[in-house]
Amino acid sequence: MIRNLLCMTAPVREGFEIPCHEIGPASGHPGVALVGGLHGDEINSVFILSRLADFLNSVEAGTYPELKLKKRALIIPAVNVLGVNLRTRTWPFDKTDINRMFPGSTIGETTQRIAYAVLEATKRADYRIDLHTASTDFEEIPQVRLYDPTDQERATAALFGLTAVMERTMSPVFTTTLMHSWKVWPGQSFILRVGQGGTVQLDHCQRVFRSLVSFLGRIGVLEGVQIAAEDEEVCYFDKQSGFRVFAEKAGAFVSDRQVGRWVRQGQELGYIYDSFSGNVIEKVISPVAGLLTGIRRHPLLFEGDLLLRVNRKA
Ligand SMILES: [Zn+2]
């Protein structure tokens, strides 16, 4: 079933709605809640969750007789529905970041009402997952992000079958995120970060789609999933394991490396060219042996811009 999470009116246009899929058994609290597009330019998240909703609706319709939803899945593919239309990260009318508006309220600004509705719909779920991407200039490996995780969350993170699980501490500054608000509720909370903003990266999206389907199988929301034996190991990385390389000179950075590959210390990962003469002015090398977890995709650089991140295995 698709319903509208919130209907809003606008002064000089038609009203607009935030779609919310509720799929599977109607009784009780949701087994899983998935949220995407809190930032309107993070298209990978919107694409993955709209495809997942379509898939689970097909399961409910009987298209896959071997599969059955045992618990309800709640999916909000695009919270910042206007930002998705206008390709903006923030809420277009007042430029606010919806992920700085939690827990929200029923009587405040539009974005506060949106935040409140999202939290109300999702907070009682057993498992809660918020999907994001990196910026439009930078690509990150599809990864699970944990913030001050419980031992249970740390163990559950492996069930996604993604190579990288990144552990972070909760920011004492940004206490108004959805993750922060989820944390006070029973249940487990995860962020998935997938690739680069502003685009659909089909490889990453298909990978994460499959990982979400296996995850739903492993947590008992979706019965009958054939879990493929993952050959890749799951690595847990803390902040100290990340080594970042910054541009020493301005220019044009190009690289044909893929995120998610293991690299050697000293391996060449890209070049900075002089934008006008075409000369190579810097070879960019990996500072350590490890997993290439992030790389700049916008070529034009200022000195000091982040080029790449390699995480060393613990
Ligand atoms: Zn985001």
PDB file of C-alpha atoms and ligand atoms in Angstrom:
ATOM      1  CA  MET A   1       0.000   0.000   0.000  1.00  0.00           C
ATOM      2  CA  ILE A   2       1.228   3.473  -0.756  1.00  0.00           C
ATOM      3  CA  ARG A   3       0.021   6.329   1.368  1.00  0.00           C
ATOM      4  CA  ASN A   4       1.015   9.935   1.789  1.00  0.00           C
ATOM      5  CA  LEU A   5       3.166  10.575   4.803  1.00  0.00           C
ATOM      6  CA  LEU A   6       2.352  14.242   4.747  1.00  0.00           C
ATOM      7  CA  CYS A   7       0.388  16.495   2.421  1.00  0.00           C
ATOM      8  CA  MET A   8       1.494  20.074   2.222  1.00  0.00           C
ATOM      9  CA  THR A   9       0.013  23.077   0.502  1.00  0.00           C
ATOM     10  CA  ALA A  10       2.049  25.732  -1.235  1.00  0.00           C
ATOM     11  CA  PRO A  11       1.076  29.329  -1.854  1.00  0.00           C
ATOM     12  CA  VAL A  12       1.408  29.471  -5.625  1.00  0.00           C
ATOM     13  CA  ARG A  13       1.311  25.893  -6.823  1.00  0.00           C
ATOM     14  CA  GLU A  14      -0.530  22.654  -6.208  1.00  0.00           C
ATOM     15  CA  GLY A  15      -0.003  20.838  -2.936  1.00  0.00           C
ATOM     16  CA  PHE A  16       2.591  18.119  -2.727  1.00  0.00           C
ATOM     17  CA  GLU A  17       2.959  14.832  -0.944  1.00  0.00           C
ATOM     18  CA  ILE A  18       5.673  12.594   0.459  1.00  0.00           C
ATOM     19  CA  PRO A  19       4.930   9.000  -0.600  1.00  0.00           C
ATOM     20  CA  CYS A  20       5.345   6.232   1.950  1.00  0.00           C
ATOM     21  CA  HIS A  21       5.071   2.522   1.130  1.00  0.00           C
ATOM     22  CA  GLU A  22       3.735   0.141   3.764  1.00  0.00           C
ATOM     23  CA  ILE A  23       4.147  -3.376   2.493  1.00  0.00           C
ATOM     24  CA  GLY A  24       3.358  -6.651   4.250  1.00  0.00           C
ATOM     25  CA  PRO A  25       1.375  -7.598   7.372  1.00  0.00           C
ATOM     26  CA  ALA A  26      -0.623  -4.642   8.676  1.00  0.00           C
ATOM     27  CA  SER A  27      -0.620  -5.434  12.393  1.00  0.00           C
ATOM     28  CA  GLY A  28       2.018  -4.409  14.919  1.00  0.00           C
ATOM     29  CA  HIS A  29       5.007  -2.128  14.396  1.00  0.00           C
ATOM     30  CA  PRO A  30       7.123  -2.276  11.222  1.00  0.00           C
ATOM     31  CA  GLY A  31       9.869  -4.903  11.068  1.00  0.00           C
ATOM     32  CA  VAL A  32      12.015  -2.519   9.086  1.00  0.00           C
ATOM     33  CA  ALA A  33      11.871   1.156   8.118  1.00  0.00           C
ATOM     34  CA  LEU A  34      13.928   2.544   5.239  1.00  0.00           C
ATOM     35  CA  VAL A  35      14.362   6.240   4.522  1.00  0.00           C
ATOM     36  CA  GLY A  36      15.972   7.868   1.464  1.00  0.00           C
ATOM     37  CA  GLY A  37      16.294  11.295  -0.074  1.00  0.00           C
ATOM     38  CA  LEU A  38      16.507  13.320   3.125  1.00  0.00           C
ATOM     39  CA  HIS A  39      18.935  15.181   0.884  1.00  0.00           C
ATOM     40  CA  GLY A  40      17.249  15.779  -2.469  1.00  0.00           C
ATOM     41  CA  ASP A  41      20.371  15.390  -4.632  1.00  0.00           C
ATOM     42  CA  GLU A  42      21.259  11.933  -3.270  1.00  0.00           C
ATOM     43  CA  ILE A  43      19.609  10.116  -6.139  1.00  0.00           C
ATOM     44  CA  ASN A  44      21.190   6.695  -5.505  1.00  0.00           C
ATOM     45  CA  SER A  45      19.226   6.472  -2.244  1.00  0.00           C
ATOM     46  CA  VAL A  46      15.932   7.399  -3.923  1.00  0.00           C
ATOM     47  CA  PHE A  47      16.514   4.969  -6.788  1.00  0.00           C
ATOM     48  CA  ILE A  48      17.420   2.034  -4.532  1.00  0.00           C
ATOM     49  CA  LEU A  49      14.423   2.487  -2.243  1.00  0.00           C
ATOM     50  CA  SER A  50      11.871   3.078  -4.991  1.00  0.00           C
ATOM     51  CA  ARG A  51      13.124  -0.103  -6.712  1.00  0.00           C
ATOM     52  CA  LEU A  52      12.994  -1.990  -3.420  1.00  0.00           C
ATOM     53  CA  ALA A  53       9.405  -0.832  -2.820  1.00  0.00           C
ATOM     54  CA  ASP A  54       8.460  -1.998  -6.309  1.00  0.00           C
ATOM     55  CA  PHE A  55      10.092  -5.373  -5.661  1.00  0.00           C
ATOM     56  CA  LEU A  56       8.374  -5.884  -2.295  1.00  0.00           C
ATOM     57  CA  ASN A  57       5.023  -4.827  -3.785  1.00  0.00           C
ATOM     58  CA  SER A  58       5.549  -7.526  -6.425  1.00  0.00           C
ATOM     59  CA  VAL A  59       6.279 -10.025  -3.647  1.00  0.00           C
ATOM     60  CA  GLU A  60       2.975  -9.055  -1.987  1.00  0.00           C
ATOM     61  CA  ALA A  61       1.187  -9.381  -5.316  1.00  0.00           C
ATOM     62  CA  GLY A  62       2.434 -12.975  -5.618  1.00  0.00           C
ATOM     63  CA  THR A  63       4.938 -12.471  -8.457  1.00  0.00           C
ATOM     64  CA  TYR A  64       7.549 -14.462  -6.514  1.00  0.00           C
ATOM     65  CA  PRO A  65       5.652 -17.372  -4.914  1.00  0.00           C
ATOM     66  CA  GLU A  66       8.730 -18.536  -2.976  1.00  0.00           C
ATOM     67  CA  LEU A  67       8.981 -15.196  -1.148  1.00  0.00           C
ATOM     68  CA  LYS A  68       6.765 -13.953   1.662  1.00  0.00           C
ATOM     69  CA  LEU A  69       6.809 -10.829   3.802  1.00  0.00           C
ATOM     70  CA  LYS A  70       6.585 -11.941   7.446  1.00  0.00           C
ATOM     71  CA  LYS A  71       6.720  -8.417   8.867  1.00  0.00           C
ATOM     72  CA  ARG A  72       5.793  -5.032   7.522  1.00  0.00           C
ATOM     73  CA  ALA A  73       8.351  -2.965   5.610  1.00  0.00           C
ATOM     74  CA  LEU A  74       7.929   0.790   5.632  1.00  0.00           C
ATOM     75  CA  ILE A  75       9.751   2.655   2.855  1.00  0.00           C
ATOM     76  CA  ILE A  76       9.975   6.420   2.312  1.00  0.00           C
ATOM     77  CA  PRO A  77      12.097   6.733  -0.864  1.00  0.00           C
ATOM     78  CA  ALA A  78      12.236  10.524  -1.116  1.00  0.00           C
ATOM     79  CA  VAL A  79      11.699  12.618   2.007  1.00  0.00           C
ATOM     80  CA  ASN A  80      12.881  15.830   0.338  1.00  0.00           C
ATOM     81  CA  VAL A  81      10.449  15.311  -2.497  1.00  0.00           C
ATOM     82  CA  LEU A  82      10.730  18.880  -3.787  1.00  0.00           C
ATOM     83  CA  GLY A  83      14.525  18.801  -3.593  1.00  0.00           C
ATOM     84  CA  VAL A  84      14.519  15.653  -5.735  1.00  0.00           C
ATOM     85  CA  ASN A  85      12.446  17.484  -8.334  1.00  0.00           C
ATOM     86  CA  LEU A  86      14.714  20.514  -8.321  1.00  0.00           C
ATOM     87  CA  ARG A  87      17.970  18.606  -7.751  1.00  0.00           C
ATOM     88  CA  THR A  88      18.796  20.388  -4.516  1.00  0.00           C
ATOM     89  CA  ARG A  89      20.186  18.924  -1.313  1.00  0.00           C
ATOM     90  CA  THR A  90      18.137  21.213   0.914  1.00  0.00           C
ATOM     91  CA  TRP A  91      14.431  22.065   1.043  1.00  0.00           C
ATOM     92  CA  PRO A  92      13.988  24.450  -1.907  1.00  0.00           C
ATOM     93  CA  PHE A  93      11.767  27.105  -0.273  1.00  0.00           C
ATOM     94  CA  ASP A  94      13.967  28.013   2.681  1.00  0.00           C
ATOM     95  CA  LYS A  95      17.216  26.102   1.979  1.00  0.00           C
ATOM     96  CA  THR A  96      17.026  24.150   5.245  1.00  0.00           C
ATOM     97  CA  ASP A  97      18.679  20.756   5.624  1.00  0.00           C
ATOM     98  CA  ILE A  98      15.892  18.343   6.647  1.00  0.00           C
ATOM     99  CA  ASN A  99      18.490  16.198   8.428  1.00  0.00           C
ATOM    100  CA  ARG A 100      19.051  19.090  10.840  1.00  0.00           C
ATOM    101  CA  MET A 101      15.358  19.391  11.763  1.00  0.00           C
ATOM    102  CA  PHE A 102      14.794  16.306  13.920  1.00  0.00           C
ATOM    103  CA  PRO A 103      12.887  15.479  16.058  1.00  0.00           C
ATOM    104  CA  GLY A 104      10.691  18.082  14.365  1.00  0.00           C
ATOM    105  CA  SER A 105       7.285  19.282  15.470  1.00  0.00           C
ATOM    106  CA  THR A 106       3.664  19.327  14.322  1.00  0.00           C
ATOM    107  CA  ILE A 107       3.320  23.091  14.327  1.00  0.00           C
ATOM    108  CA  GLY A 108       6.627  24.524  13.088  1.00  0.00           C
ATOM    109  CA  GLU A 109       8.100  25.205   9.680  1.00  0.00           C
ATOM    110  CA  THR A 110       7.310  22.786   6.861  1.00  0.00           C
ATOM    111  CA  THR A 111      10.646  20.983   7.294  1.00  0.00           C
ATOM    112  CA  GLN A 112       9.966  20.535  11.021  1.00  0.00           C
ATOM    113  CA  ARG A 113       6.607  18.972  10.185  1.00  0.00           C
ATOM    114  CA  ILE A 114       8.280  16.714   7.637  1.00  0.00           C
ATOM    115  CA  ALA A 115      10.909  15.630  10.181  1.00  0.00           C
ATOM    116  CA  TYR A 116       8.203  14.920  12.756  1.00  0.00           C
ATOM    117  CA  ALA A 117       6.185  12.796  10.319  1.00  0.00           C
ATOM    118  CA  VAL A 118       9.262  10.780   9.256  1.00  0.00           C
ATOM    119  CA  LEU A 119      10.276  10.103  12.857  1.00  0.00           C
ATOM    120  CA  GLU A 120       6.731   9.144  13.896  1.00  0.00           C
ATOM    121  CA  ALA A 121       6.406   6.686  11.016  1.00  0.00           C
ATOM    122  CA  THR A 122       9.789   5.004  11.552  1.00  0.00           C
ATOM    123  CA  LYS A 123      10.788   5.157  15.216  1.00  0.00           C
ATOM    124  CA  ARG A 124       9.018   1.978  16.360  1.00  0.00           C
ATOM    125  CA  ALA A 125      10.565  -0.252  13.692  1.00  0.00           C
ATOM    126  CA  ASP A 126      12.862  -3.075  14.829  1.00  0.00           C
ATOM    127  CA  TYR A 127      15.478  -2.078  12.229  1.00  0.00           C
ATOM    128  CA  ARG A 128      15.823   1.455  10.847  1.00  0.00           C
ATOM    129  CA  ILE A 129      17.978   2.321   7.862  1.00  0.00           C
ATOM    130  CA  ASP A 130      18.692   5.807   6.482  1.00  0.00           C
ATOM    131  CA  LEU A 131      20.327   5.969   3.028  1.00  0.00           C
ATOM    132  CA  HIS A 132      22.685   8.732   1.915  1.00  0.00           C
ATOM    133  CA  THR A 133      25.465   9.379  -0.573  1.00  0.00           C
ATOM    134  CA  ALA A 134      28.651  11.414  -0.446  1.00  0.00           C
ATOM    135  CA  SER A 135      28.630  14.861  -2.079  1.00  0.00           C
ATOM    136  CA  THR A 136      28.210  15.475  -5.816  1.00  0.00           C
ATOM    137  CA  ASP A 137      32.006  15.862  -6.122  1.00  0.00           C
ATOM    138  CA  PHE A 138      33.077  12.720  -4.298  1.00  0.00           C
ATOM    139  CA  GLU A 139      32.330   9.004  -4.586  1.00  0.00           C
ATOM    140  CA  GLU A 140      32.316   6.642  -1.607  1.00  0.00           C
ATOM    141  CA  ILE A 141      32.249   2.857  -1.489  1.00  0.00           C
ATOM    142  CA  PRO A 142      28.790   1.515  -0.574  1.00  0.00           C
ATOM    143  CA  GLN A 143      29.142   1.145   3.185  1.00  0.00           C
ATOM    144  CA  VAL A 144      27.327   0.658   6.459  1.00  0.00           C
ATOM    145  CA  ARG A 145      27.844   3.512   8.892  1.00  0.00           C
ATOM    146  CA  LEU A 146      27.517   2.976  12.594  1.00  0.00           C
ATOM    147  CA  TYR A 147      27.349   5.777  15.131  1.00  0.00           C
ATOM    148  CA  ASP A 148      28.261   4.826  18.710  1.00  0.00           C
ATOM    149  CA  PRO A 149      26.881   1.348  17.975  1.00  0.00           C
ATOM    150  CA  THR A 150      25.659  -1.190  20.485  1.00  0.00           C
ATOM    151  CA  ASP A 151      27.302  -4.630  20.275  1.00  0.00           C
ATOM    152  CA  GLN A 152      24.091  -5.852  18.658  1.00  0.00           C
ATOM    153  CA  GLU A 153      24.231  -3.172  15.941  1.00  0.00           C
ATOM    154  CA  ARG A 154      27.889  -3.949  15.309  1.00  0.00           C
ATOM    155  CA  ALA A 155      27.015  -7.624  14.776  1.00  0.00           C
ATOM    156  CA  THR A 156      23.922  -6.869  12.661  1.00  0.00           C
ATOM    157  CA  ALA A 157      25.945  -4.557  10.364  1.00  0.00           C
ATOM    158  CA  ALA A 158      27.649  -7.633   8.886  1.00  0.00           C
ATOM    159  CA  LEU A 159      24.261  -8.944   7.680  1.00  0.00           C
ATOM    160  CA  PHE A 160      24.224  -6.400   4.854  1.00  0.00           C
ATOM    161  CA  GLY A 161      27.202  -8.246   3.355  1.00  0.00           C
ATOM    162  CA  LEU A 162      28.882  -4.993   2.293  1.00  0.00           C
ATOM    163  CA  THR A 163      32.684  -4.960   2.508  1.00  0.00           C
ATOM    164  CA  ALA A 164      33.019  -1.785   4.558  1.00  0.00           C
ATOM    165  CA  VAL A 165      31.459  -1.053   7.938  1.00  0.00           C
ATOM    166  CA  MET A 166      32.539   2.382   9.149  1.00  0.00           C
ATOM    167  CA  GLU A 167      32.292   3.222  12.831  1.00  0.00           C
ATOM    168  CA  ARG A 168      31.939   6.789  13.949  1.00  0.00           C
ATOM    169  CA  THR A 169      31.105   8.579  17.164  1.00  0.00           C
ATOM    170  CA  MET A 170      27.914  10.632  17.284  1.00  0.00           C
ATOM    171  CA  SER A 171      28.561  14.283  16.629  1.00  0.00           C
ATOM    172  CA  PRO A 172      28.011  16.328  19.794  1.00  0.00           C
ATOM    173  CA  VAL A 173      27.193  19.271  17.491  1.00  0.00           C
ATOM    174  CA  PHE A 174      24.658  17.866  15.038  1.00  0.00           C
ATOM    175  CA  THR A 175      22.132  16.451  17.492  1.00  0.00           C
ATOM    176  CA  THR A 176      19.216  17.185  15.188  1.00  0.00           C
ATOM    177  CA  THR A 177      19.728  14.317  12.731  1.00  0.00           C
ATOM    178  CA  LEU A 178      17.324  11.455  12.118  1.00  0.00           C
ATOM    179  CA  MET A 179      19.956   8.996  13.414  1.00  0.00           C
ATOM    180  CA  HIS A 180      20.220  10.947  16.662  1.00  0.00           C
ATOM    181  CA  SER A 181      16.459  10.871  17.159  1.00  0.00           C
ATOM    182  CA  TRP A 182      16.247   7.161  16.341  1.00  0.00           C
ATOM    183  CA  LYS A 183      18.890   6.305  18.929  1.00  0.00           C
ATOM    184  CA  VAL A 184      16.598   6.910  21.902  1.00  0.00           C
ATOM    185  CA  TRP A 185      14.137   4.265  20.685  1.00  0.00           C
ATOM    186  CA  PRO A 186      14.472   0.505  21.152  1.00  0.00           C
ATOM    187  CA  GLY A 187      15.619  -1.266  17.989  1.00  0.00           C
ATOM    188  CA  GLN A 188      18.675  -0.897  15.789  1.00  0.00           C
ATOM    189  CA  SER A 189      19.690   1.995  13.544  1.00  0.00           C
ATOM    190  CA  PHE A 190      21.987   2.107  10.513  1.00  0.00           C
ATOM    191  CA  ILE A 191      23.093   4.515   7.838  1.00  0.00           C
ATOM    192  CA  LEU A 192      24.031   3.263   4.388  1.00  0.00           C
ATOM    193  CA  ARG A 193      26.184   5.597   2.325  1.00  0.00           C
ATOM    194  CA  VAL A 194      26.180   4.766  -1.362  1.00  0.00           C
ATOM    195  CA  GLY A 195      28.446   6.373  -3.934  1.00  0.00           C
ATOM    196  CA  GLN A 196      28.232   9.929  -5.152  1.00  0.00           C
ATOM    197  CA  GLY A 197      25.466  12.538  -5.049  1.00  0.00           C
ATOM    198  CA  GLY A 198      23.699  13.932  -8.105  1.00  0.00           C
ATOM    199  CA  THR A 199      23.636  10.758 -10.172  1.00  0.00           C
ATOM    200  CA  VAL A 200      22.478   7.141 -10.306  1.00  0.00           C
ATOM    201  CA  GLN A 201      25.453   4.761 -10.184  1.00  0.00           C
ATOM    202  CA  LEU A 202      23.843   1.570 -11.340  1.00  0.00           C
ATOM    203  CA  ASP A 203      26.584  -0.800 -10.095  1.00  0.00           C
ATOM    204  CA  HIS A 204      26.463   0.607  -6.585  1.00  0.00           C
ATOM    205  CA  CYS A 205      22.656   0.689  -6.598  1.00  0.00           C
ATOM    206  CA  GLN A 206      22.337  -2.935  -7.720  1.00  0.00           C
ATOM    207  CA  ARG A 207      24.888  -4.015  -5.132  1.00  0.00           C
ATOM    208  CA  VAL A 208      23.016  -2.268  -2.324  1.00  0.00           C
ATOM    209  CA  PHE A 209      19.632  -3.464  -3.599  1.00  0.00           C
ATOM    210  CA  ARG A 210      20.883  -7.070  -3.368  1.00  0.00           C
ATOM    211  CA  SER A 211      22.405  -6.405   0.027  1.00  0.00           C
ATOM    212  CA  LEU A 212      19.099  -5.011   1.320  1.00  0.00           C
ATOM    213  CA  VAL A 213      17.165  -8.024   0.032  1.00  0.00           C
ATOM    214  CA  SER A 214      19.613 -10.413   1.766  1.00  0.00           C
ATOM    215  CA  PHE A 215      19.421  -8.264   4.887  1.00  0.00           C
ATOM    216  CA  LEU A 216      15.605  -8.506   4.904  1.00  0.00           C
ATOM    217  CA  GLY A 217      16.008 -12.271   4.570  1.00  0.00           C
ATOM    218  CA  ARG A 218      18.500 -12.528   7.411  1.00  0.00           C
ATOM    219  CA  ILE A 219      16.458 -10.415   9.857  1.00  0.00           C
ATOM    220  CA  GLY A 220      13.321 -12.445   9.134  1.00  0.00           C
ATOM    221  CA  VAL A 221      11.278  -9.758   7.379  1.00  0.00           C
ATOM    222  CA  LEU A 222      11.347 -11.546   4.018  1.00  0.00           C
ATOM    223  CA  GLU A 223      11.010 -15.312   4.045  1.00  0.00           C
ATOM    224  CA  GLY A 224      12.428 -17.506   1.284  1.00  0.00           C
ATOM    225  CA  VAL A 225      15.408 -15.375   0.229  1.00  0.00           C
ATOM    226  CA  GLN A 226      18.253 -17.447  -1.186  1.00  0.00           C
ATOM    227  CA  ILE A 227      21.235 -15.951   0.583  1.00  0.00           C
ATOM    228  CA  ALA A 228      24.206 -16.022  -1.764  1.00  0.00           C
ATOM    229  CA  ALA A 229      27.417 -16.992  -0.017  1.00  0.00           C
ATOM    230  CA  GLU A 230      29.354 -13.733   0.013  1.00  0.00           C
ATOM    231  CA  ASP A 231      32.976 -14.283  -0.918  1.00  0.00           C
ATOM    232  CA  GLU A 232      33.964 -10.855   0.269  1.00  0.00           C
ATOM    233  CA  GLU A 233      34.819 -10.419   3.899  1.00  0.00           C
ATOM    234  CA  VAL A 234      33.265  -7.660   5.973  1.00  0.00           C
ATOM    235  CA  CYS A 235      35.807  -5.181   7.375  1.00  0.00           C
ATOM    236  CA  TYR A 236      35.167  -2.865  10.301  1.00  0.00           C
ATOM    237  CA  PHE A 237      36.968   0.465  10.036  1.00  0.00           C
ATOM    238  CA  ASP A 238      37.226   3.083  12.758  1.00  0.00           C
ATOM    239  CA  LYS A 239      38.086   6.699  12.083  1.00  0.00           C
ATOM    240  CA  GLN A 240      41.789   6.167  12.795  1.00  0.00           C
ATOM    241  CA  SER A 241      42.036   3.591   9.996  1.00  0.00           C
ATOM    242  CA  GLY A 242      41.245   6.217   7.338  1.00  0.00           C
ATOM    243  CA  PHE A 243      44.122   7.947   5.508  1.00  0.00           C
ATOM    244  CA  ARG A 244      43.214  10.929   3.386  1.00  0.00           C
ATOM    245  CA  VAL A 245      45.172  12.508   0.551  1.00  0.00           C
ATOM    246  CA  PHE A 246      44.747  16.198  -0.212  1.00  0.00           C
ATOM    247  CA  ALA A 247      45.744  18.093  -3.356  1.00  0.00           C
ATOM    248  CA  GLU A 248      49.098  19.784  -2.985  1.00  0.00           C
ATOM    249  CA  LYS A 249      48.467  21.859  -6.071  1.00  0.00           C
ATOM    250  CA  ALA A 250      45.486  23.222  -8.002  1.00  0.00           C
ATOM    251  CA  GLY A 251      44.705  21.622 -11.369  1.00  0.00           C
ATOM    252  CA  ALA A 252      42.591  18.872 -12.893  1.00  0.00           C
ATOM    253  CA  PHE A 253      42.468  15.545 -11.040  1.00  0.00           C
ATOM    254  CA  VAL A 254      41.625  12.422 -13.011  1.00  0.00           C
ATOM    255  CA  SER A 255      41.659   8.792 -12.004  1.00  0.00           C
ATOM    256  CA  ASP A 256      40.358   5.552 -13.483  1.00  0.00           C
ATOM    257  CA  ARG A 257      40.427   3.738 -10.121  1.00  0.00           C
ATOM    258  CA  GLN A 258      37.291   2.181  -8.696  1.00  0.00           C
ATOM    259  CA  VAL A 259      36.254   2.489  -5.074  1.00  0.00           C
ATOM    260  CA  GLY A 260      36.199  -0.834  -3.253  1.00  0.00           C
ATOM    261  CA  ARG A 261      39.567  -2.066  -4.577  1.00  0.00           C
ATOM    262  CA  TRP A 262      42.472  -2.989  -2.342  1.00  0.00           C
ATOM    263  CA  VAL A 263      45.548  -0.864  -3.106  1.00  0.00           C
ATOM    264  CA  ARG A 264      49.245  -1.020  -2.205  1.00  0.00           C
ATOM    265  CA  GLN A 265      51.211   1.618  -0.382  1.00  0.00           C
ATOM    266  CA  GLY A 266      52.777   3.908  -3.005  1.00  0.00           C
ATOM    267  CA  GLN A 267      50.449   2.725  -5.788  1.00  0.00           C
ATOM    268  CA  GLU A 268      49.577   5.452  -8.296  1.00  0.00           C
ATOM    269  CA  LEU A 269      45.863   6.219  -8.022  1.00  0.00           C
ATOM    270  CA  GLY A 270      45.498   9.324 -10.176  1.00  0.00           C
ATOM    271  CA  TYR A 271      47.124  12.377 -11.647  1.00  0.00           C
ATOM    272  CA  ILE A 272      46.791  16.122 -11.299  1.00  0.00           C
ATOM    273  CA  TYR A 273      47.225  17.833 -14.658  1.00  0.00           C
ATOM    274  CA  ASP A 274      47.819  21.469 -15.363  1.00  0.00           C
ATOM    275  CA  SER A 275      44.425  22.447 -16.773  1.00  0.00           C
ATOM    276  CA  PHE A 276      45.939  24.480 -19.624  1.00  0.00           C
ATOM    277  CA  SER A 277      49.300  22.957 -20.535  1.00  0.00           C
ATOM    278  CA  GLY A 278      48.200  19.379 -19.895  1.00  0.00           C
ATOM    279  CA  ASN A 279      51.408  18.564 -18.020  1.00  0.00           C
ATOM    280  CA  VAL A 280      51.237  16.100 -15.167  1.00  0.00           C
ATOM    281  CA  ILE A 281      52.013  18.211 -12.139  1.00  0.00           C
ATOM    282  CA  GLU A 282      51.448  15.613  -9.444  1.00  0.00           C
ATOM    283  CA  LYS A 283      51.190  11.851  -9.235  1.00  0.00           C
ATOM    284  CA  VAL A 284      48.733  10.910  -6.513  1.00  0.00           C
ATOM    285  CA  ILE A 285      49.807   7.818  -4.629  1.00  0.00           C
ATOM    286  CA  SER A 286      48.255   5.764  -1.878  1.00  0.00           C
ATOM    287  CA  PRO A 287      49.747   6.626   1.527  1.00  0.00           C
ATOM    288  CA  VAL A 288      49.109   3.112   2.897  1.00  0.00           C
ATOM    289  CA  ALA A 289      48.046  -0.370   1.847  1.00  0.00           C
ATOM    290  CA  GLY A 290      44.299  -0.694   2.259  1.00  0.00           C
ATOM    291  CA  LEU A 291      40.836  -0.367   0.758  1.00  0.00           C
ATOM    292  CA  LEU A 292      40.127   2.586  -1.545  1.00  0.00           C
ATOM    293  CA  THR A 293      36.947   3.830   0.125  1.00  0.00           C
ATOM    294  CA  GLY A 294      36.526   7.258  -1.444  1.00  0.00           C
ATOM    295  CA  ILE A 295      37.733   9.242  -4.453  1.00  0.00           C
ATOM    296  CA  ARG A 296      37.117  12.706  -5.851  1.00  0.00           C
ATOM    297  CA  ARG A 297      35.152  12.723  -9.104  1.00  0.00           C
ATOM    298  CA  HIS A 298      34.961  16.431  -9.810  1.00  0.00           C
ATOM    299  CA  PRO A 299      38.172  17.127 -11.695  1.00  0.00           C
ATOM    300  CA  LEU A 300      38.756  20.780 -10.892  1.00  0.00           C
ATOM    301  CA  LEU A 301      40.790  21.271  -7.763  1.00  0.00           C
ATOM    302  CA  PHE A 302      41.917  23.887  -5.382  1.00  0.00           C
ATOM    303  CA  GLU A 303      45.019  23.263  -3.341  1.00  0.00           C
ATOM    304  CA  GLY A 304      43.979  21.364  -0.203  1.00  0.00           C
ATOM    305  CA  ASP A 305      40.915  19.637  -1.696  1.00  0.00           C
ATOM    306  CA  LEU A 306      40.337  16.033  -0.619  1.00  0.00           C
ATOM    307  CA  LEU A 307      41.379  13.605  -3.370  1.00  0.00           C
ATOM    308  CA  LEU A 308      40.929  10.164  -1.883  1.00  0.00           C
ATOM    309  CA  ARG A 309      40.630   8.061   1.216  1.00  0.00           C
ATOM    310  CA  VAL A 310      42.212   4.672   1.871  1.00  0.00           C
ATOM    311  CA  ASN A 311      41.293   2.619   4.946  1.00  0.00           C
ATOM    312  CA  ARG A 312      43.873   0.352   6.471  1.00  0.00           C
ATOM    313  CA  LYS A 313      42.678  -3.006   7.722  1.00  0.00           C
ATOM    314  CA  ALA A 314      42.766  -3.389  11.497  1.00  0.00           C
TER     315      ALA A 314
HETATM  316 ZN    ZN B   1      22.752  12.841   2.901  1.00  0.00          ZN
END
